[in-house]
Coordinates of C-alpha atoms in Angstrom, one line a residue:
M1 CA -15.3 48.7 1.4
A2 CA -17.5 50.6 3.9
E3 CA -16.2 55.0 3.0
N4 CA -15.8 57.8 5.0
S5 CA -19.0 60.2 4.1
I6 CA -19.0 62.4 6.9
V7 CA -16.4 63.7 9.3
E8 CA -17.4 65.9 12.2
S9 CA -15.8 68.1 15.1
K10 CA -17.6 68.0 18.6
M11 CA -15.1 68.5 21.7
G12 CA -11.7 68.2 20.4
E13 CA -12.8 64.6 19.2
E14 CA -13.1 63.3 15.4
V15 CA -16.1 61.7 15.2
I16 CA -16.8 59.3 12.0
V17 CA -19.9 58.2 10.5
H18 CA -20.0 55.2 8.4
E19 CA -22.0 55.5 4.8
Q20 CA -23.5 51.9 4.5
R21 CA -22.9 50.8 0.8
S22 CA -24.2 48.1 -1.3
Y23 CA -22.8 45.3 -2.0
W24 CA -23.0 44.7 -5.5
W25 CA -22.2 48.3 -6.7
R26 CA -18.3 48.2 -6.1
W27 CA -16.5 49.0 -9.7
S28 CA -14.2 51.8 -7.8
K29 CA -10.6 51.7 -8.5
Q30 CA -10.3 52.1 -4.7
D31 CA -12.3 48.7 -4.0
F32 CA -9.4 46.8 -5.9
L33 CA -6.5 48.3 -5.2
P34 CA -6.9 51.2 -2.5
E35 CA -3.3 50.6 -1.0
E36 CA -1.0 54.0 -1.2
S37 CA 1.2 52.3 -3.6
F38 CA -1.4 52.1 -6.1
Q39 CA -2.8 55.7 -6.5
S40 CA -1.0 57.4 -9.1
W41 CA 2.3 56.0 -11.0
S42 CA 4.4 58.6 -9.2
N43 CA 3.8 55.8 -5.9
Y44 CA 3.5 53.0 -8.1
R45 CA 6.9 53.8 -9.5
T46 CA 8.7 54.5 -6.1
A47 CA 7.2 50.9 -4.5
L48 CA 8.6 49.3 -7.2
S49 CA 12.5 51.1 -6.7
Q50 CA 12.2 49.8 -3.8
T51 CA 11.4 45.9 -4.0
W52 CA 14.1 44.4 -2.3
F53 CA 13.6 46.5 0.8
R54 CA 9.9 45.6 1.0
F55 CA 10.9 41.5 -0.1
I56 CA 13.0 41.5 2.8
D57 CA 10.9 42.8 5.0
R58 CA 8.0 40.6 4.1
L59 CA 9.9 38.0 4.5
Q60 CA 10.7 38.2 8.0
S61 CA 7.5 39.7 8.4
R62 CA 5.1 37.3 10.6
S63 CA 0.9 37.6 11.7
F64 CA 0.2 37.4 14.7
D65 CA -3.2 34.9 16.1
E66 CA -5.2 37.8 17.3
N67 CA -4.5 39.9 14.4
E68 CA -6.0 36.8 12.1
I69 CA -9.1 36.3 14.2
G70 CA -9.9 39.6 14.8
E71 CA -8.3 42.6 12.6
L72 CA -8.7 40.7 8.9
R73 CA -12.1 39.4 9.9
K74 CA -13.0 42.7 9.7
R75 CA -12.1 43.4 6.3
S76 CA -15.0 41.6 5.1
E77 CA -17.2 43.8 7.0
N78 CA -19.8 41.4 7.3
E79 CA -19.5 38.4 10.0
M80 CA -20.2 34.5 8.3
K81 CA -23.0 32.7 10.7
R82 CA -21.6 30.4 12.9
C83 CA -24.2 27.5 12.0
L84 CA -22.5 24.2 11.2
T85 CA -22.0 21.6 14.5
W86 CA -19.5 18.7 14.4
W87 CA -22.1 16.3 12.3
D88 CA -22.3 19.1 9.4
L89 CA -18.2 18.8 9.3
T90 CA -18.6 15.0 9.8
W91 CA -20.4 15.1 6.7
F92 CA -18.4 18.0 4.6
G93 CA -16.0 15.4 4.8
F94 CA -17.0 12.5 3.4
G95 CA -18.8 15.2 0.8
A96 CA -15.4 16.7 0.4
V97 CA -13.1 13.7 0.2
I98 CA -15.1 10.5 -1.5
G99 CA -15.4 11.6 -4.6
A100 CA -14.9 9.5 -8.3
G101 CA -11.1 8.8 -7.0
I102 CA -12.3 5.9 -5.3
F103 CA -14.2 4.1 -7.8
V104 CA -11.0 5.5 -10.7
L105 CA -8.0 4.8 -9.0
T106 CA -8.6 1.7 -7.4
G107 CA -9.0 -0.4 -10.7
Q108 CA -5.9 1.1 -12.2
E109 CA -3.6 0.8 -9.6
A110 CA -4.1 -2.8 -8.6
N111 CA -3.6 -3.7 -12.7
A112 CA -0.9 -2.3 -12.7
H113 CA 1.5 -1.6 -9.5
A114 CA -0.2 -3.4 -6.5
G115 CA -2.4 -6.2 -7.6
P116 CA -4.1 -7.0 -4.2
A117 CA -1.9 -5.4 -2.1
I118 CA -3.9 -2.2 -3.3
V119 CA -5.6 -2.1 0.1
L120 CA -1.9 -1.9 2.0
S121 CA -1.6 1.2 -0.5
Y122 CA -4.3 2.8 0.9
V123 CA -3.2 1.9 4.6
A124 CA 0.1 4.2 3.9
S125 CA -2.1 6.6 1.5
G126 CA -4.3 7.4 4.6
I127 CA -1.8 7.0 7.1
S128 CA 0.4 9.7 5.1
A129 CA -3.3 11.5 4.8
M130 CA -3.7 11.2 8.3
L131 CA -0.3 13.0 9.2
S132 CA -2.4 15.7 8.2
V133 CA -5.5 16.1 9.0
F134 CA -3.5 16.0 12.5
C135 CA -2.0 19.7 11.8
Y136 CA -4.5 20.7 10.1
T137 CA -6.9 20.2 13.1
E138 CA -4.7 21.8 15.7
F139 CA -4.5 24.9 13.3
A140 CA -8.4 25.5 13.1
I141 CA -8.9 25.0 17.0
E142 CA -6.0 27.5 17.8
I143 CA -7.0 30.3 14.6
P144 CA -10.7 29.4 13.7
V145 CA -10.5 31.7 10.4
A146 CA -11.7 31.3 7.2
G147 CA -8.1 31.2 5.8
G148 CA -6.8 27.4 6.6
S149 CA -3.1 27.2 5.7
F150 CA -3.0 30.8 4.6
A151 CA -3.9 32.4 7.8
Y152 CA -1.7 29.2 9.6
L153 CA 1.4 29.9 7.5
R154 CA 1.9 33.6 7.8
I155 CA 1.4 33.3 11.3
E156 CA 4.6 31.0 11.5
L157 CA 6.9 31.0 8.1
G158 CA 5.5 34.7 6.9
D159 CA 4.0 36.7 4.2
F160 CA 6.2 35.2 1.5
A161 CA 5.8 31.5 2.4
A162 CA 1.9 31.6 2.9
F163 CA 1.9 33.8 -0.7
I164 CA 3.8 31.4 -2.4
T165 CA 1.3 28.6 -0.6
A166 CA -1.9 30.8 -1.4
G167 CA -0.9 30.6 -5.0
N168 CA -1.0 26.6 -4.8
I169 CA -3.7 26.5 -3.1
L170 CA -5.9 29.1 -5.9
L171 CA -4.0 27.2 -8.6
E172 CA -5.6 23.6 -7.2
S173 CA -9.1 25.2 -6.4
I174 CA -9.3 26.0 -10.1
V175 CA -7.7 23.1 -12.0
G176 CA -9.2 20.9 -10.0
T177 CA -12.4 21.9 -9.5
A178 CA -12.4 22.0 -13.7
A179 CA -11.1 18.5 -14.0
V180 CA -14.1 17.1 -11.9
A181 CA -16.6 19.4 -14.0
R182 CA -15.5 17.6 -16.7
S183 CA -15.4 13.9 -14.6
W184 CA -19.4 14.6 -13.8
T185 CA -19.6 14.8 -17.9
S186 CA -17.9 11.8 -18.0
Y187 CA -19.9 9.3 -15.5
F188 CA -23.1 11.7 -16.9
T189 CA -22.4 10.3 -20.1
S190 CA -22.2 6.6 -18.9
L191 CA -25.2 6.9 -16.4
L192 CA -27.4 8.1 -20.0
D193 CA -25.4 4.9 -21.5
R194 CA -24.2 7.1 -24.7
P195 CA -21.1 6.6 -26.3
D196 CA -18.1 7.9 -24.8
K197 CA -17.5 11.9 -25.4
S198 CA -21.2 12.4 -27.5
L199 CA -22.5 15.0 -24.7
L200 CA -18.7 17.3 -25.7
I201 CA -18.7 20.1 -28.8
H202 CA -16.5 18.7 -31.6
T203 CA -14.2 21.8 -33.0
N204 CA -11.2 22.1 -34.9
L205 CA -9.4 23.8 -31.9
K206 CA -5.9 22.8 -31.1
D207 CA -6.0 18.5 -29.7
G208 CA -7.1 18.6 -25.7
Y209 CA -8.1 22.1 -25.7
N210 CA -10.8 20.5 -28.4
L211 CA -13.4 18.8 -27.1
L212 CA -16.0 21.3 -25.3
D213 CA -18.4 20.8 -22.3
P214 CA -21.2 23.0 -21.8
I215 CA -22.6 20.5 -19.1
A216 CA -19.2 21.1 -17.2
V217 CA -20.2 24.9 -16.9
G218 CA -23.6 24.0 -15.9
V219 CA -22.3 22.1 -13.2
L220 CA -20.4 24.5 -12.1
A221 CA -22.6 27.0 -11.9
I222 CA -25.4 25.2 -9.6
A223 CA -23.1 24.3 -7.2
A224 CA -21.6 27.9 -6.7
T225 CA -25.0 29.2 -6.8
I226 CA -26.1 27.3 -4.4
A227 CA -23.0 27.9 -2.1
M228 CA -23.0 31.6 -2.6
T229 CA -27.1 30.9 -1.1
S230 CA -26.9 29.4 2.2
T231 CA -23.8 27.8 4.0
R232 CA -26.8 25.6 5.7
K233 CA -29.1 25.1 3.0
T234 CA -25.1 23.8 1.2
S235 CA -24.6 21.5 4.1
Y236 CA -28.6 19.9 4.2
L237 CA -27.7 19.3 0.5
N238 CA -24.3 17.5 1.2
W239 CA -26.1 15.5 3.4
I240 CA -28.9 14.1 1.1
A241 CA -25.7 13.6 -2.0
S242 CA -23.6 12.1 0.6
A243 CA -26.2 10.0 2.0
I244 CA -26.9 7.6 -0.9
N245 CA -23.2 8.1 -2.0
T246 CA -22.7 6.2 1.2
V247 CA -25.3 3.3 0.6
V248 CA -24.3 2.9 -2.7
I249 CA -20.3 2.6 -1.6
L250 CA -21.7 -0.1 1.1
F251 CA -23.6 -2.2 -1.1
V252 CA -20.7 -2.3 -3.8
I253 CA -18.2 -3.7 -0.6
I254 CA -21.2 -6.6 0.6
A255 CA -21.7 -7.3 -2.7
G256 CA -18.6 -7.4 -3.0
F257 CA -17.8 -9.7 -0.5
V258 CA -20.5 -11.8 -1.1
H259 CA -20.0 -12.3 -4.5
A260 CA -15.5 -12.8 -3.4
D261 CA -13.1 -15.5 -3.9
K262 CA -9.9 -15.9 -1.5
S263 CA -7.8 -17.3 -4.4
N264 CA -8.1 -14.2 -6.2
L265 CA -5.6 -12.7 -2.9
T266 CA -2.4 -15.1 -4.0
P267 CA -0.3 -13.3 -5.5
F268 CA -1.0 -10.9 -2.7
T269 CA 2.2 -8.0 -3.6
P270 CA 2.8 -9.7 -7.4
F271 CA 4.9 -6.5 -7.8
G272 CA 6.8 -6.5 -3.9
V273 CA 6.7 -3.0 -1.9
K274 CA 7.7 -1.0 -5.3
G275 CA 4.5 -1.3 -6.3
I276 CA 2.3 -0.5 -3.0
F277 CA 4.2 2.9 -2.9
Q278 CA 4.1 3.8 -6.1
A279 CA 0.4 2.7 -5.9
A280 CA 0.0 4.8 -2.5
A281 CA 1.0 8.1 -4.2
I282 CA -1.3 8.3 -6.6
V283 CA -3.7 7.3 -4.5
Y284 CA -2.9 9.2 -2.1
F285 CA -5.3 11.8 -3.9
A286 CA -8.9 9.9 -3.3
Y287 CA -8.0 11.6 0.2
G288 CA -7.8 14.9 -1.1
G289 CA -10.0 18.0 0.1
F290 CA -10.4 17.6 3.7
D291 CA -8.3 20.7 4.0
N292 CA -12.1 22.3 3.0
I293 CA -13.1 21.6 6.5
A294 CA -10.6 23.6 8.4
T295 CA -11.7 26.7 6.0
M296 CA -14.9 26.6 7.4
A297 CA -14.1 27.3 11.1
E298 CA -15.5 31.1 11.4
E299 CA -18.7 28.8 10.2
T300 CA -18.7 26.4 12.9
K301 CA -20.6 26.8 16.3
N302 CA -17.9 25.0 18.8
P303 CA -14.5 24.9 16.6
S304 CA -12.7 23.7 19.7
K305 CA -15.1 20.4 20.0
D306 CA -16.9 20.1 16.4
I307 CA -13.3 20.5 14.1
P308 CA -11.3 18.0 15.3
L309 CA -14.6 15.3 15.6
G310 CA -15.9 16.2 12.1
L311 CA -12.3 16.4 10.5
L312 CA -10.6 13.2 12.4
G313 CA -13.9 11.3 12.4
S314 CA -14.7 11.6 8.8
M315 CA -11.2 10.6 7.5
S316 CA -10.7 7.7 9.9
I317 CA -14.5 6.5 8.4
I318 CA -13.0 7.4 4.9
T319 CA -9.7 5.2 5.0
V320 CA -12.0 2.5 6.3
I321 CA -14.5 2.5 3.9
Y322 CA -11.1 2.7 1.3
C323 CA -9.5 -0.1 2.2
L324 CA -13.0 -2.3 2.0
M325 CA -14.1 -1.0 -1.5
A326 CA -10.1 -2.2 -2.7
L327 CA -10.3 -4.9 -1.1
S328 CA -14.1 -6.5 -1.9
L329 CA -12.5 -5.6 -5.6
S330 CA -9.7 -7.9 -5.0
M331 CA -11.2 -10.9 -4.3
M332 CA -13.9 -10.3 -6.5
Q333 CA -11.5 -10.6 -9.5
K334 CA -7.7 -11.6 -10.1
Y335 CA -6.0 -8.6 -10.5
T336 CA -4.7 -9.1 -14.5
D337 CA -8.6 -9.0 -15.2
I338 CA -9.5 -5.8 -13.8
S339 CA -10.2 -3.2 -15.8
P340 CA -8.4 0.3 -15.6
D341 CA -10.9 2.2 -17.2
A342 CA -14.2 1.1 -15.2
A343 CA -12.9 -1.6 -12.2
Y344 CA -16.3 -2.0 -10.7
S345 CA -18.7 -2.0 -12.8
V346 CA -17.0 -4.6 -15.2
A347 CA -16.3 -6.6 -12.1
F348 CA -20.2 -6.9 -11.5
E349 CA -21.0 -8.1 -14.9
R350 CA -18.1 -10.7 -14.8
V351 CA -19.7 -12.3 -11.4
G352 CA -23.9 -11.9 -13.4
M353 CA -24.8 -8.1 -12.4
K354 CA -24.4 -6.2 -15.2
W355 CA -26.9 -3.8 -14.0
A356 CA -24.7 -2.2 -11.2
K357 CA -22.7 -0.5 -13.2
Y358 CA -25.5 1.9 -12.9
L359 CA -25.0 1.8 -9.3
V360 CA -21.7 2.6 -9.5
A361 CA -21.9 5.5 -11.6
L362 CA -24.7 6.8 -10.4
G363 CA -22.8 6.6 -6.7
A364 CA -19.6 7.9 -8.9
L365 CA -21.8 10.8 -10.0
K366 CA -23.3 11.7 -6.2
G367 CA -19.7 12.0 -5.0
M368 CA -18.2 14.0 -7.6
T369 CA -21.5 16.6 -6.9
T370 CA -20.3 16.8 -3.4
V371 CA -16.7 17.3 -4.0
L372 CA -18.5 20.4 -6.3
L373 CA -20.5 22.2 -3.4
V374 CA -18.1 21.1 -0.5
G375 CA -15.7 22.9 -2.8
A376 CA -17.4 25.9 -3.8
L377 CA -17.3 26.7 0.2
G378 CA -14.1 25.4 1.3
Q379 CA -12.0 27.4 -2.0
A380 CA -14.8 30.7 -1.7
R381 CA -13.3 30.9 2.3
Y382 CA -9.4 30.5 1.6
T383 CA -10.0 33.0 -1.6
T384 CA -11.7 35.2 1.6
H385 CA -8.8 35.7 3.6
I386 CA -6.4 35.7 0.9
A387 CA -8.1 38.9 -0.6
R388 CA -8.3 40.0 3.1
A389 CA -4.5 40.2 3.4
H390 CA -4.4 41.8 0.4
M391 CA -2.3 39.2 -1.3
I392 CA -5.6 39.9 -3.8
P393 CA -8.1 43.1 -4.6
P394 CA -9.8 43.1 -1.5
W395 CA -13.1 42.9 -3.2
F396 CA -13.2 39.4 -3.3
A397 CA -13.0 39.9 1.1
L398 CA -16.7 40.9 1.0
V399 CA -19.1 39.0 2.6
H400 CA -22.9 39.5 2.3
P401 CA -25.0 41.0 4.5
K402 CA -27.6 38.9 4.4
T403 CA -26.4 35.1 3.0
G404 CA -23.8 35.6 5.3
T405 CA -21.4 34.0 2.7
P406 CA -18.2 35.6 0.5
I407 CA -20.3 35.7 -3.2
N408 CA -17.2 37.9 -4.7
A409 CA -14.9 35.1 -3.9
T410 CA -17.1 32.1 -4.9
L411 CA -17.8 33.8 -8.3
L412 CA -14.2 34.6 -8.8
I413 CA -13.5 30.1 -8.6
A414 CA -16.4 29.4 -10.3
I415 CA -16.1 31.3 -13.2
T416 CA -12.4 30.8 -13.7
S417 CA -12.9 27.0 -13.4
G418 CA -16.0 27.1 -15.8
C419 CA -13.6 29.2 -18.6
I420 CA -11.0 25.9 -18.4
A421 CA -13.4 22.9 -17.8
F422 CA -15.1 24.5 -21.0
F423 CA -12.1 24.0 -23.2
S424 CA -10.0 21.8 -21.9
S425 CA -9.9 17.9 -20.8
L426 CA -6.8 19.3 -18.9
D427 CA -5.2 15.9 -18.7
V428 CA -1.3 17.6 -18.8
L429 CA -2.2 19.3 -15.6
A430 CA -3.5 16.4 -13.4
S431 CA -0.1 15.7 -12.0
L432 CA 0.9 19.6 -11.5
L433 CA -2.7 19.4 -9.2
S434 CA -0.4 16.6 -7.3
V435 CA 2.7 18.7 -6.8
S436 CA 0.7 21.8 -5.4
T437 CA -1.2 19.7 -2.9
L438 CA 2.1 17.8 -1.0
F439 CA 3.5 20.5 -1.4
V440 CA 0.9 22.6 1.0
F441 CA 0.9 19.5 3.4
T442 CA 5.0 19.6 4.0
M443 CA 4.4 23.2 4.8
M444 CA 2.0 22.6 7.0
A445 CA 4.1 20.3 9.4
V446 CA 7.3 22.6 8.8
A447 CA 4.8 25.3 10.2
L448 CA 3.2 23.3 13.0
L449 CA 7.1 22.2 14.2
V450 CA 7.9 25.9 14.0
R451 CA 4.3 26.6 16.2
R452 CA 5.6 24.6 18.7
Y453 CA 9.9 24.8 19.3
Y454 CA 9.9 29.1 18.3
A455 CA 7.8 32.1 20.0
R456 CA 8.8 35.6 19.0
G457 CA 10.5 37.3 22.1
V458 CA 11.3 34.4 23.3
T459 CA 13.0 31.8 22.3
P460 CA 16.8 32.9 22.3
R461 CA 18.8 32.9 19.4
L462 CA 20.7 30.1 19.7
D463 CA 17.9 27.7 19.5
Q464 CA 16.3 29.7 16.9
L465 CA 19.5 28.3 14.9
K466 CA 19.2 25.0 16.3
L467 CA 15.7 24.6 14.5
F468 CA 16.2 26.1 11.8
I469 CA 19.4 23.2 11.2
L470 CA 17.4 20.7 12.5
L471 CA 14.5 21.9 10.5
I472 CA 16.8 21.4 7.5
I473 CA 18.2 18.4 8.2
I474 CA 14.6 17.0 8.2
I475 CA 13.2 18.1 5.1
G476 CA 16.9 17.8 2.9
S477 CA 17.0 13.6 4.3
S478 CA 13.5 13.1 3.0
M479 CA 14.4 14.2 -0.1
A480 CA 17.3 12.6 0.0
T481 CA 15.6 9.6 0.3
S482 CA 13.2 10.1 -2.3
A483 CA 15.2 10.8 -4.9
Y484 CA 17.3 7.7 -3.9
W485 CA 13.8 5.9 -4.2
G486 CA 13.5 6.8 -7.7
L487 CA 16.8 6.5 -9.1
Y488 CA 17.2 3.2 -7.1
P489 CA 14.5 1.7 -6.6
N490 CA 15.6 -1.7 -6.1
G491 CA 18.3 -0.4 -4.0
W492 CA 18.9 -0.4 -0.1
I493 CA 22.3 1.2 0.6
G494 CA 21.0 5.2 0.5
Y495 CA 18.3 4.4 3.1
V496 CA 21.1 3.2 5.9
V497 CA 22.4 7.1 4.9
T498 CA 19.1 9.1 5.2
V499 CA 16.8 7.2 7.7
P500 CA 19.0 7.6 10.1
V501 CA 19.5 11.4 9.3
W502 CA 15.7 12.1 9.4
F503 CA 15.4 10.3 12.7
L504 CA 18.5 12.1 14.5
G505 CA 17.1 15.5 13.2
T506 CA 13.8 14.5 14.8
L507 CA 14.8 13.7 18.0
G508 CA 17.7 17.1 18.0
I509 CA 14.3 18.5 18.3
A510 CA 12.5 16.2 21.0
L511 CA 15.5 16.0 23.2
L512 CA 17.5 20.0 22.1
L513 CA 15.5 22.1 21.7
P514 CA 11.9 23.3 24.5
M515 CA 8.9 22.9 23.7
Q516 CA 7.4 26.8 23.4
R517 CA 3.8 26.3 23.2
K518 CA 1.7 23.7 23.8
P519 CA -1.9 23.7 22.5
K520 CA -4.8 25.1 25.0
V521 CA -7.2 23.0 23.9
W522 CA -6.1 19.2 21.7
G523 CA -3.1 18.9 19.6
V524 CA -1.4 17.0 17.6
P525 CA 0.4 13.7 19.9
L526 CA 3.9 13.0 20.0
V527 CA 5.0 16.2 18.5
P528 CA 7.8 16.7 16.8
W529 CA 7.9 12.6 15.5
L530 CA 4.3 12.7 13.3
P531 CA 5.1 16.1 11.9
S532 CA 8.4 15.1 11.1
L533 CA 7.1 12.0 9.7
S534 CA 4.2 13.8 8.0
I535 CA 7.0 15.8 5.9
A536 CA 9.0 12.9 4.9
T537 CA 6.0 10.9 3.5
N538 CA 5.3 13.7 1.9
I539 CA 8.2 14.1 0.1
F540 CA 8.4 11.0 -0.6
L541 CA 4.9 10.6 -2.3
M542 CA 6.0 14.4 -4.6
G543 CA 9.0 12.1 -5.0
S544 CA 7.2 9.4 -6.9
L545 CA 5.6 12.3 -9.4
G546 CA 7.5 12.5 -13.6
P547 CA 9.8 15.3 -13.6
E548 CA 6.8 16.6 -15.9
A549 CA 4.9 17.4 -13.0
F550 CA 8.0 20.1 -11.3
E551 CA 8.9 21.6 -14.7
R552 CA 5.0 22.8 -14.6
F553 CA 5.4 23.2 -10.7
G554 CA 8.6 26.0 -11.3
I555 CA 6.6 27.6 -14.4
C556 CA 3.2 28.2 -12.2
T557 CA 6.3 29.1 -9.4
L558 CA 7.6 31.3 -11.5
V559 CA 4.3 32.9 -12.1
M560 CA 3.2 33.5 -8.9
L561 CA 6.1 35.3 -7.7
V562 CA 6.0 37.6 -11.4
Y563 CA 2.9 38.4 -9.7
Y564 CA 4.1 39.1 -6.2
V565 CA 7.1 41.0 -7.6
F566 CA 4.5 43.7 -9.5
F567 CA 1.4 43.6 -7.4
G568 CA 1.0 40.9 -3.9
L569 CA 4.3 42.5 -2.7
H570 CA 3.5 46.1 -2.5
A571 CA -0.3 45.6 -1.8
T572 CA 1.0 44.0 1.7
Y573 CA 3.3 46.2 2.6
D574 CA 1.3 48.9 2.4
M575 CA -1.5 47.1 3.7
A576 CA 1.0 46.2 6.7
H577 CA 2.1 49.3 7.8
Q578 CA -0.5 51.3 7.5
Q579 CA -1.9 50.5 10.9
D580 CA 1.5 51.7 12.0
K581 CA 0.6 55.2 10.9
L582 CA -2.6 55.1 11.5
I583 CA -1.2 54.1 15.7
T584 CA 2.0 57.2 15.4
P585 CA -0.4 60.3 15.7
K586 CA -2.3 59.2 18.5
K587 CA 0.8 58.0 20.3
V588 CA 2.2 61.4 19.7
Q589 CA -1.1 63.5 20.7
E590 CA -1.6 61.4 23.8
E591 CA 2.1 62.3 25.2
T592 CA 1.8 66.2 24.0
M593 CA -1.9 66.2 26.0
P594 CA -1.2 67.7 28.7
S595 CA -2.2 66.2 32.1
A596 CA -5.7 66.4 33.8
G597 CA -3.5 66.3 37.4
P598 CA -4.2 64.5 39.7

């Protein structure tokens, strides 16, 4: 951060002259740990002794829209460049979402769980994703900052809830990016028509970590370098790559319907309704990545217009594309014959289009390339705002004066992801990513309900209590529905209890609580019903995952809490109360200064 170098006194006023420091030469303790609690061991011991008091303070604290939009952005020293339009955001939506997932998950789930009804699985998961998109869009318009869900939760649910979410965002960003990079190598191997894993370095390390992937590291480095250079240039490259990918997808859809056989759709639901929703829980993650678009609000020319068009427009089109791709595959081949590993390639080979497998591999490769490009942008902006709040060292919040991009934050995600991608196959972490993503989306829906029905200093205490109880009812009944589904997939008695309880909880908010805030430009329709439904569907999909996913989620959350207790709590506490210390002397001076008279 810029340091005060000269302090002069003139006419009783203090004049501070700032010395602009180089972006790169910042390696002092003050750049990483500037907070008062870390200035000496004595200060740190004092901070630790106040841990419980500070935790209660942070648990109850809330940020404000103006603080996130104004004060925190100043901590990056330089502004990000406003260069994006709704057109850019729409293509960023395509680039962030359409990756290898649609090519891999469709065949896998059609064969194992849904049959031809895989198209309904994509409809169900698409509706769930759109509910989350609605929530993100309203927040992004009213709070156009790089922090995305982290900033929104700081305002509505407080610092502690935002920290837990931030930890999951960073975990999802780092591990998810590494997983995509490893997949990139696999598809590149297929495109070259080489044996599986032939481009990996085989070692004697522990199984699961013994196949080193230098290509994944190289791809991550290239994507990060482009993202650091210019947001606008990244947008141009994303246009080109997404356009090529779109052409491949259109070919897959058209060629699939040309070689369609309607008899392959019978039976349509061989695994029943249970199979449709089991598949929906898995294919949902082909929709992941759209939240990166919300983090680009600071670089959007007209957020109130461009963000709804970009987010809602791209996700609506993507949902239609996914359903058409799933339907074309189901009509080309009987679900029992669909390959779970290379569905489209095998299907085209069976209808005499063997050469098409290379086109499919190219489409998947292009899709993963854009996912890495847009991910490098969005994840760095999350990290930037988290650092602005001092949840992590503020060095990562700095924006480069020439490029207008957060280079330090981009390097943090790229280097960490590169290290993981180089060593690990990441199979054991795949389900953990699913839990993290759905947890964040659930928190966003809760935050939206709080934003609409609670206003600090305005909402009566009784209404606050009602809102809290009704939210607990909605969340609890959603968890009960999910648990019953997992324990008794063929039962129905439990739903007779849990679903009406969810309905009554939502109805209670609609009838018993006055809405305290209405969006100025665009808002989620049918509140509280759509956010409440988003909570229910996200929790339901979480319940479709195995217990090991929640065990890993619990372990990672425990690690985050240890970090918070020893670092994040004290850093954010100091920064929150620093402003009070600066304002108090000024107020005293104003009160004791003699009046100039009439």
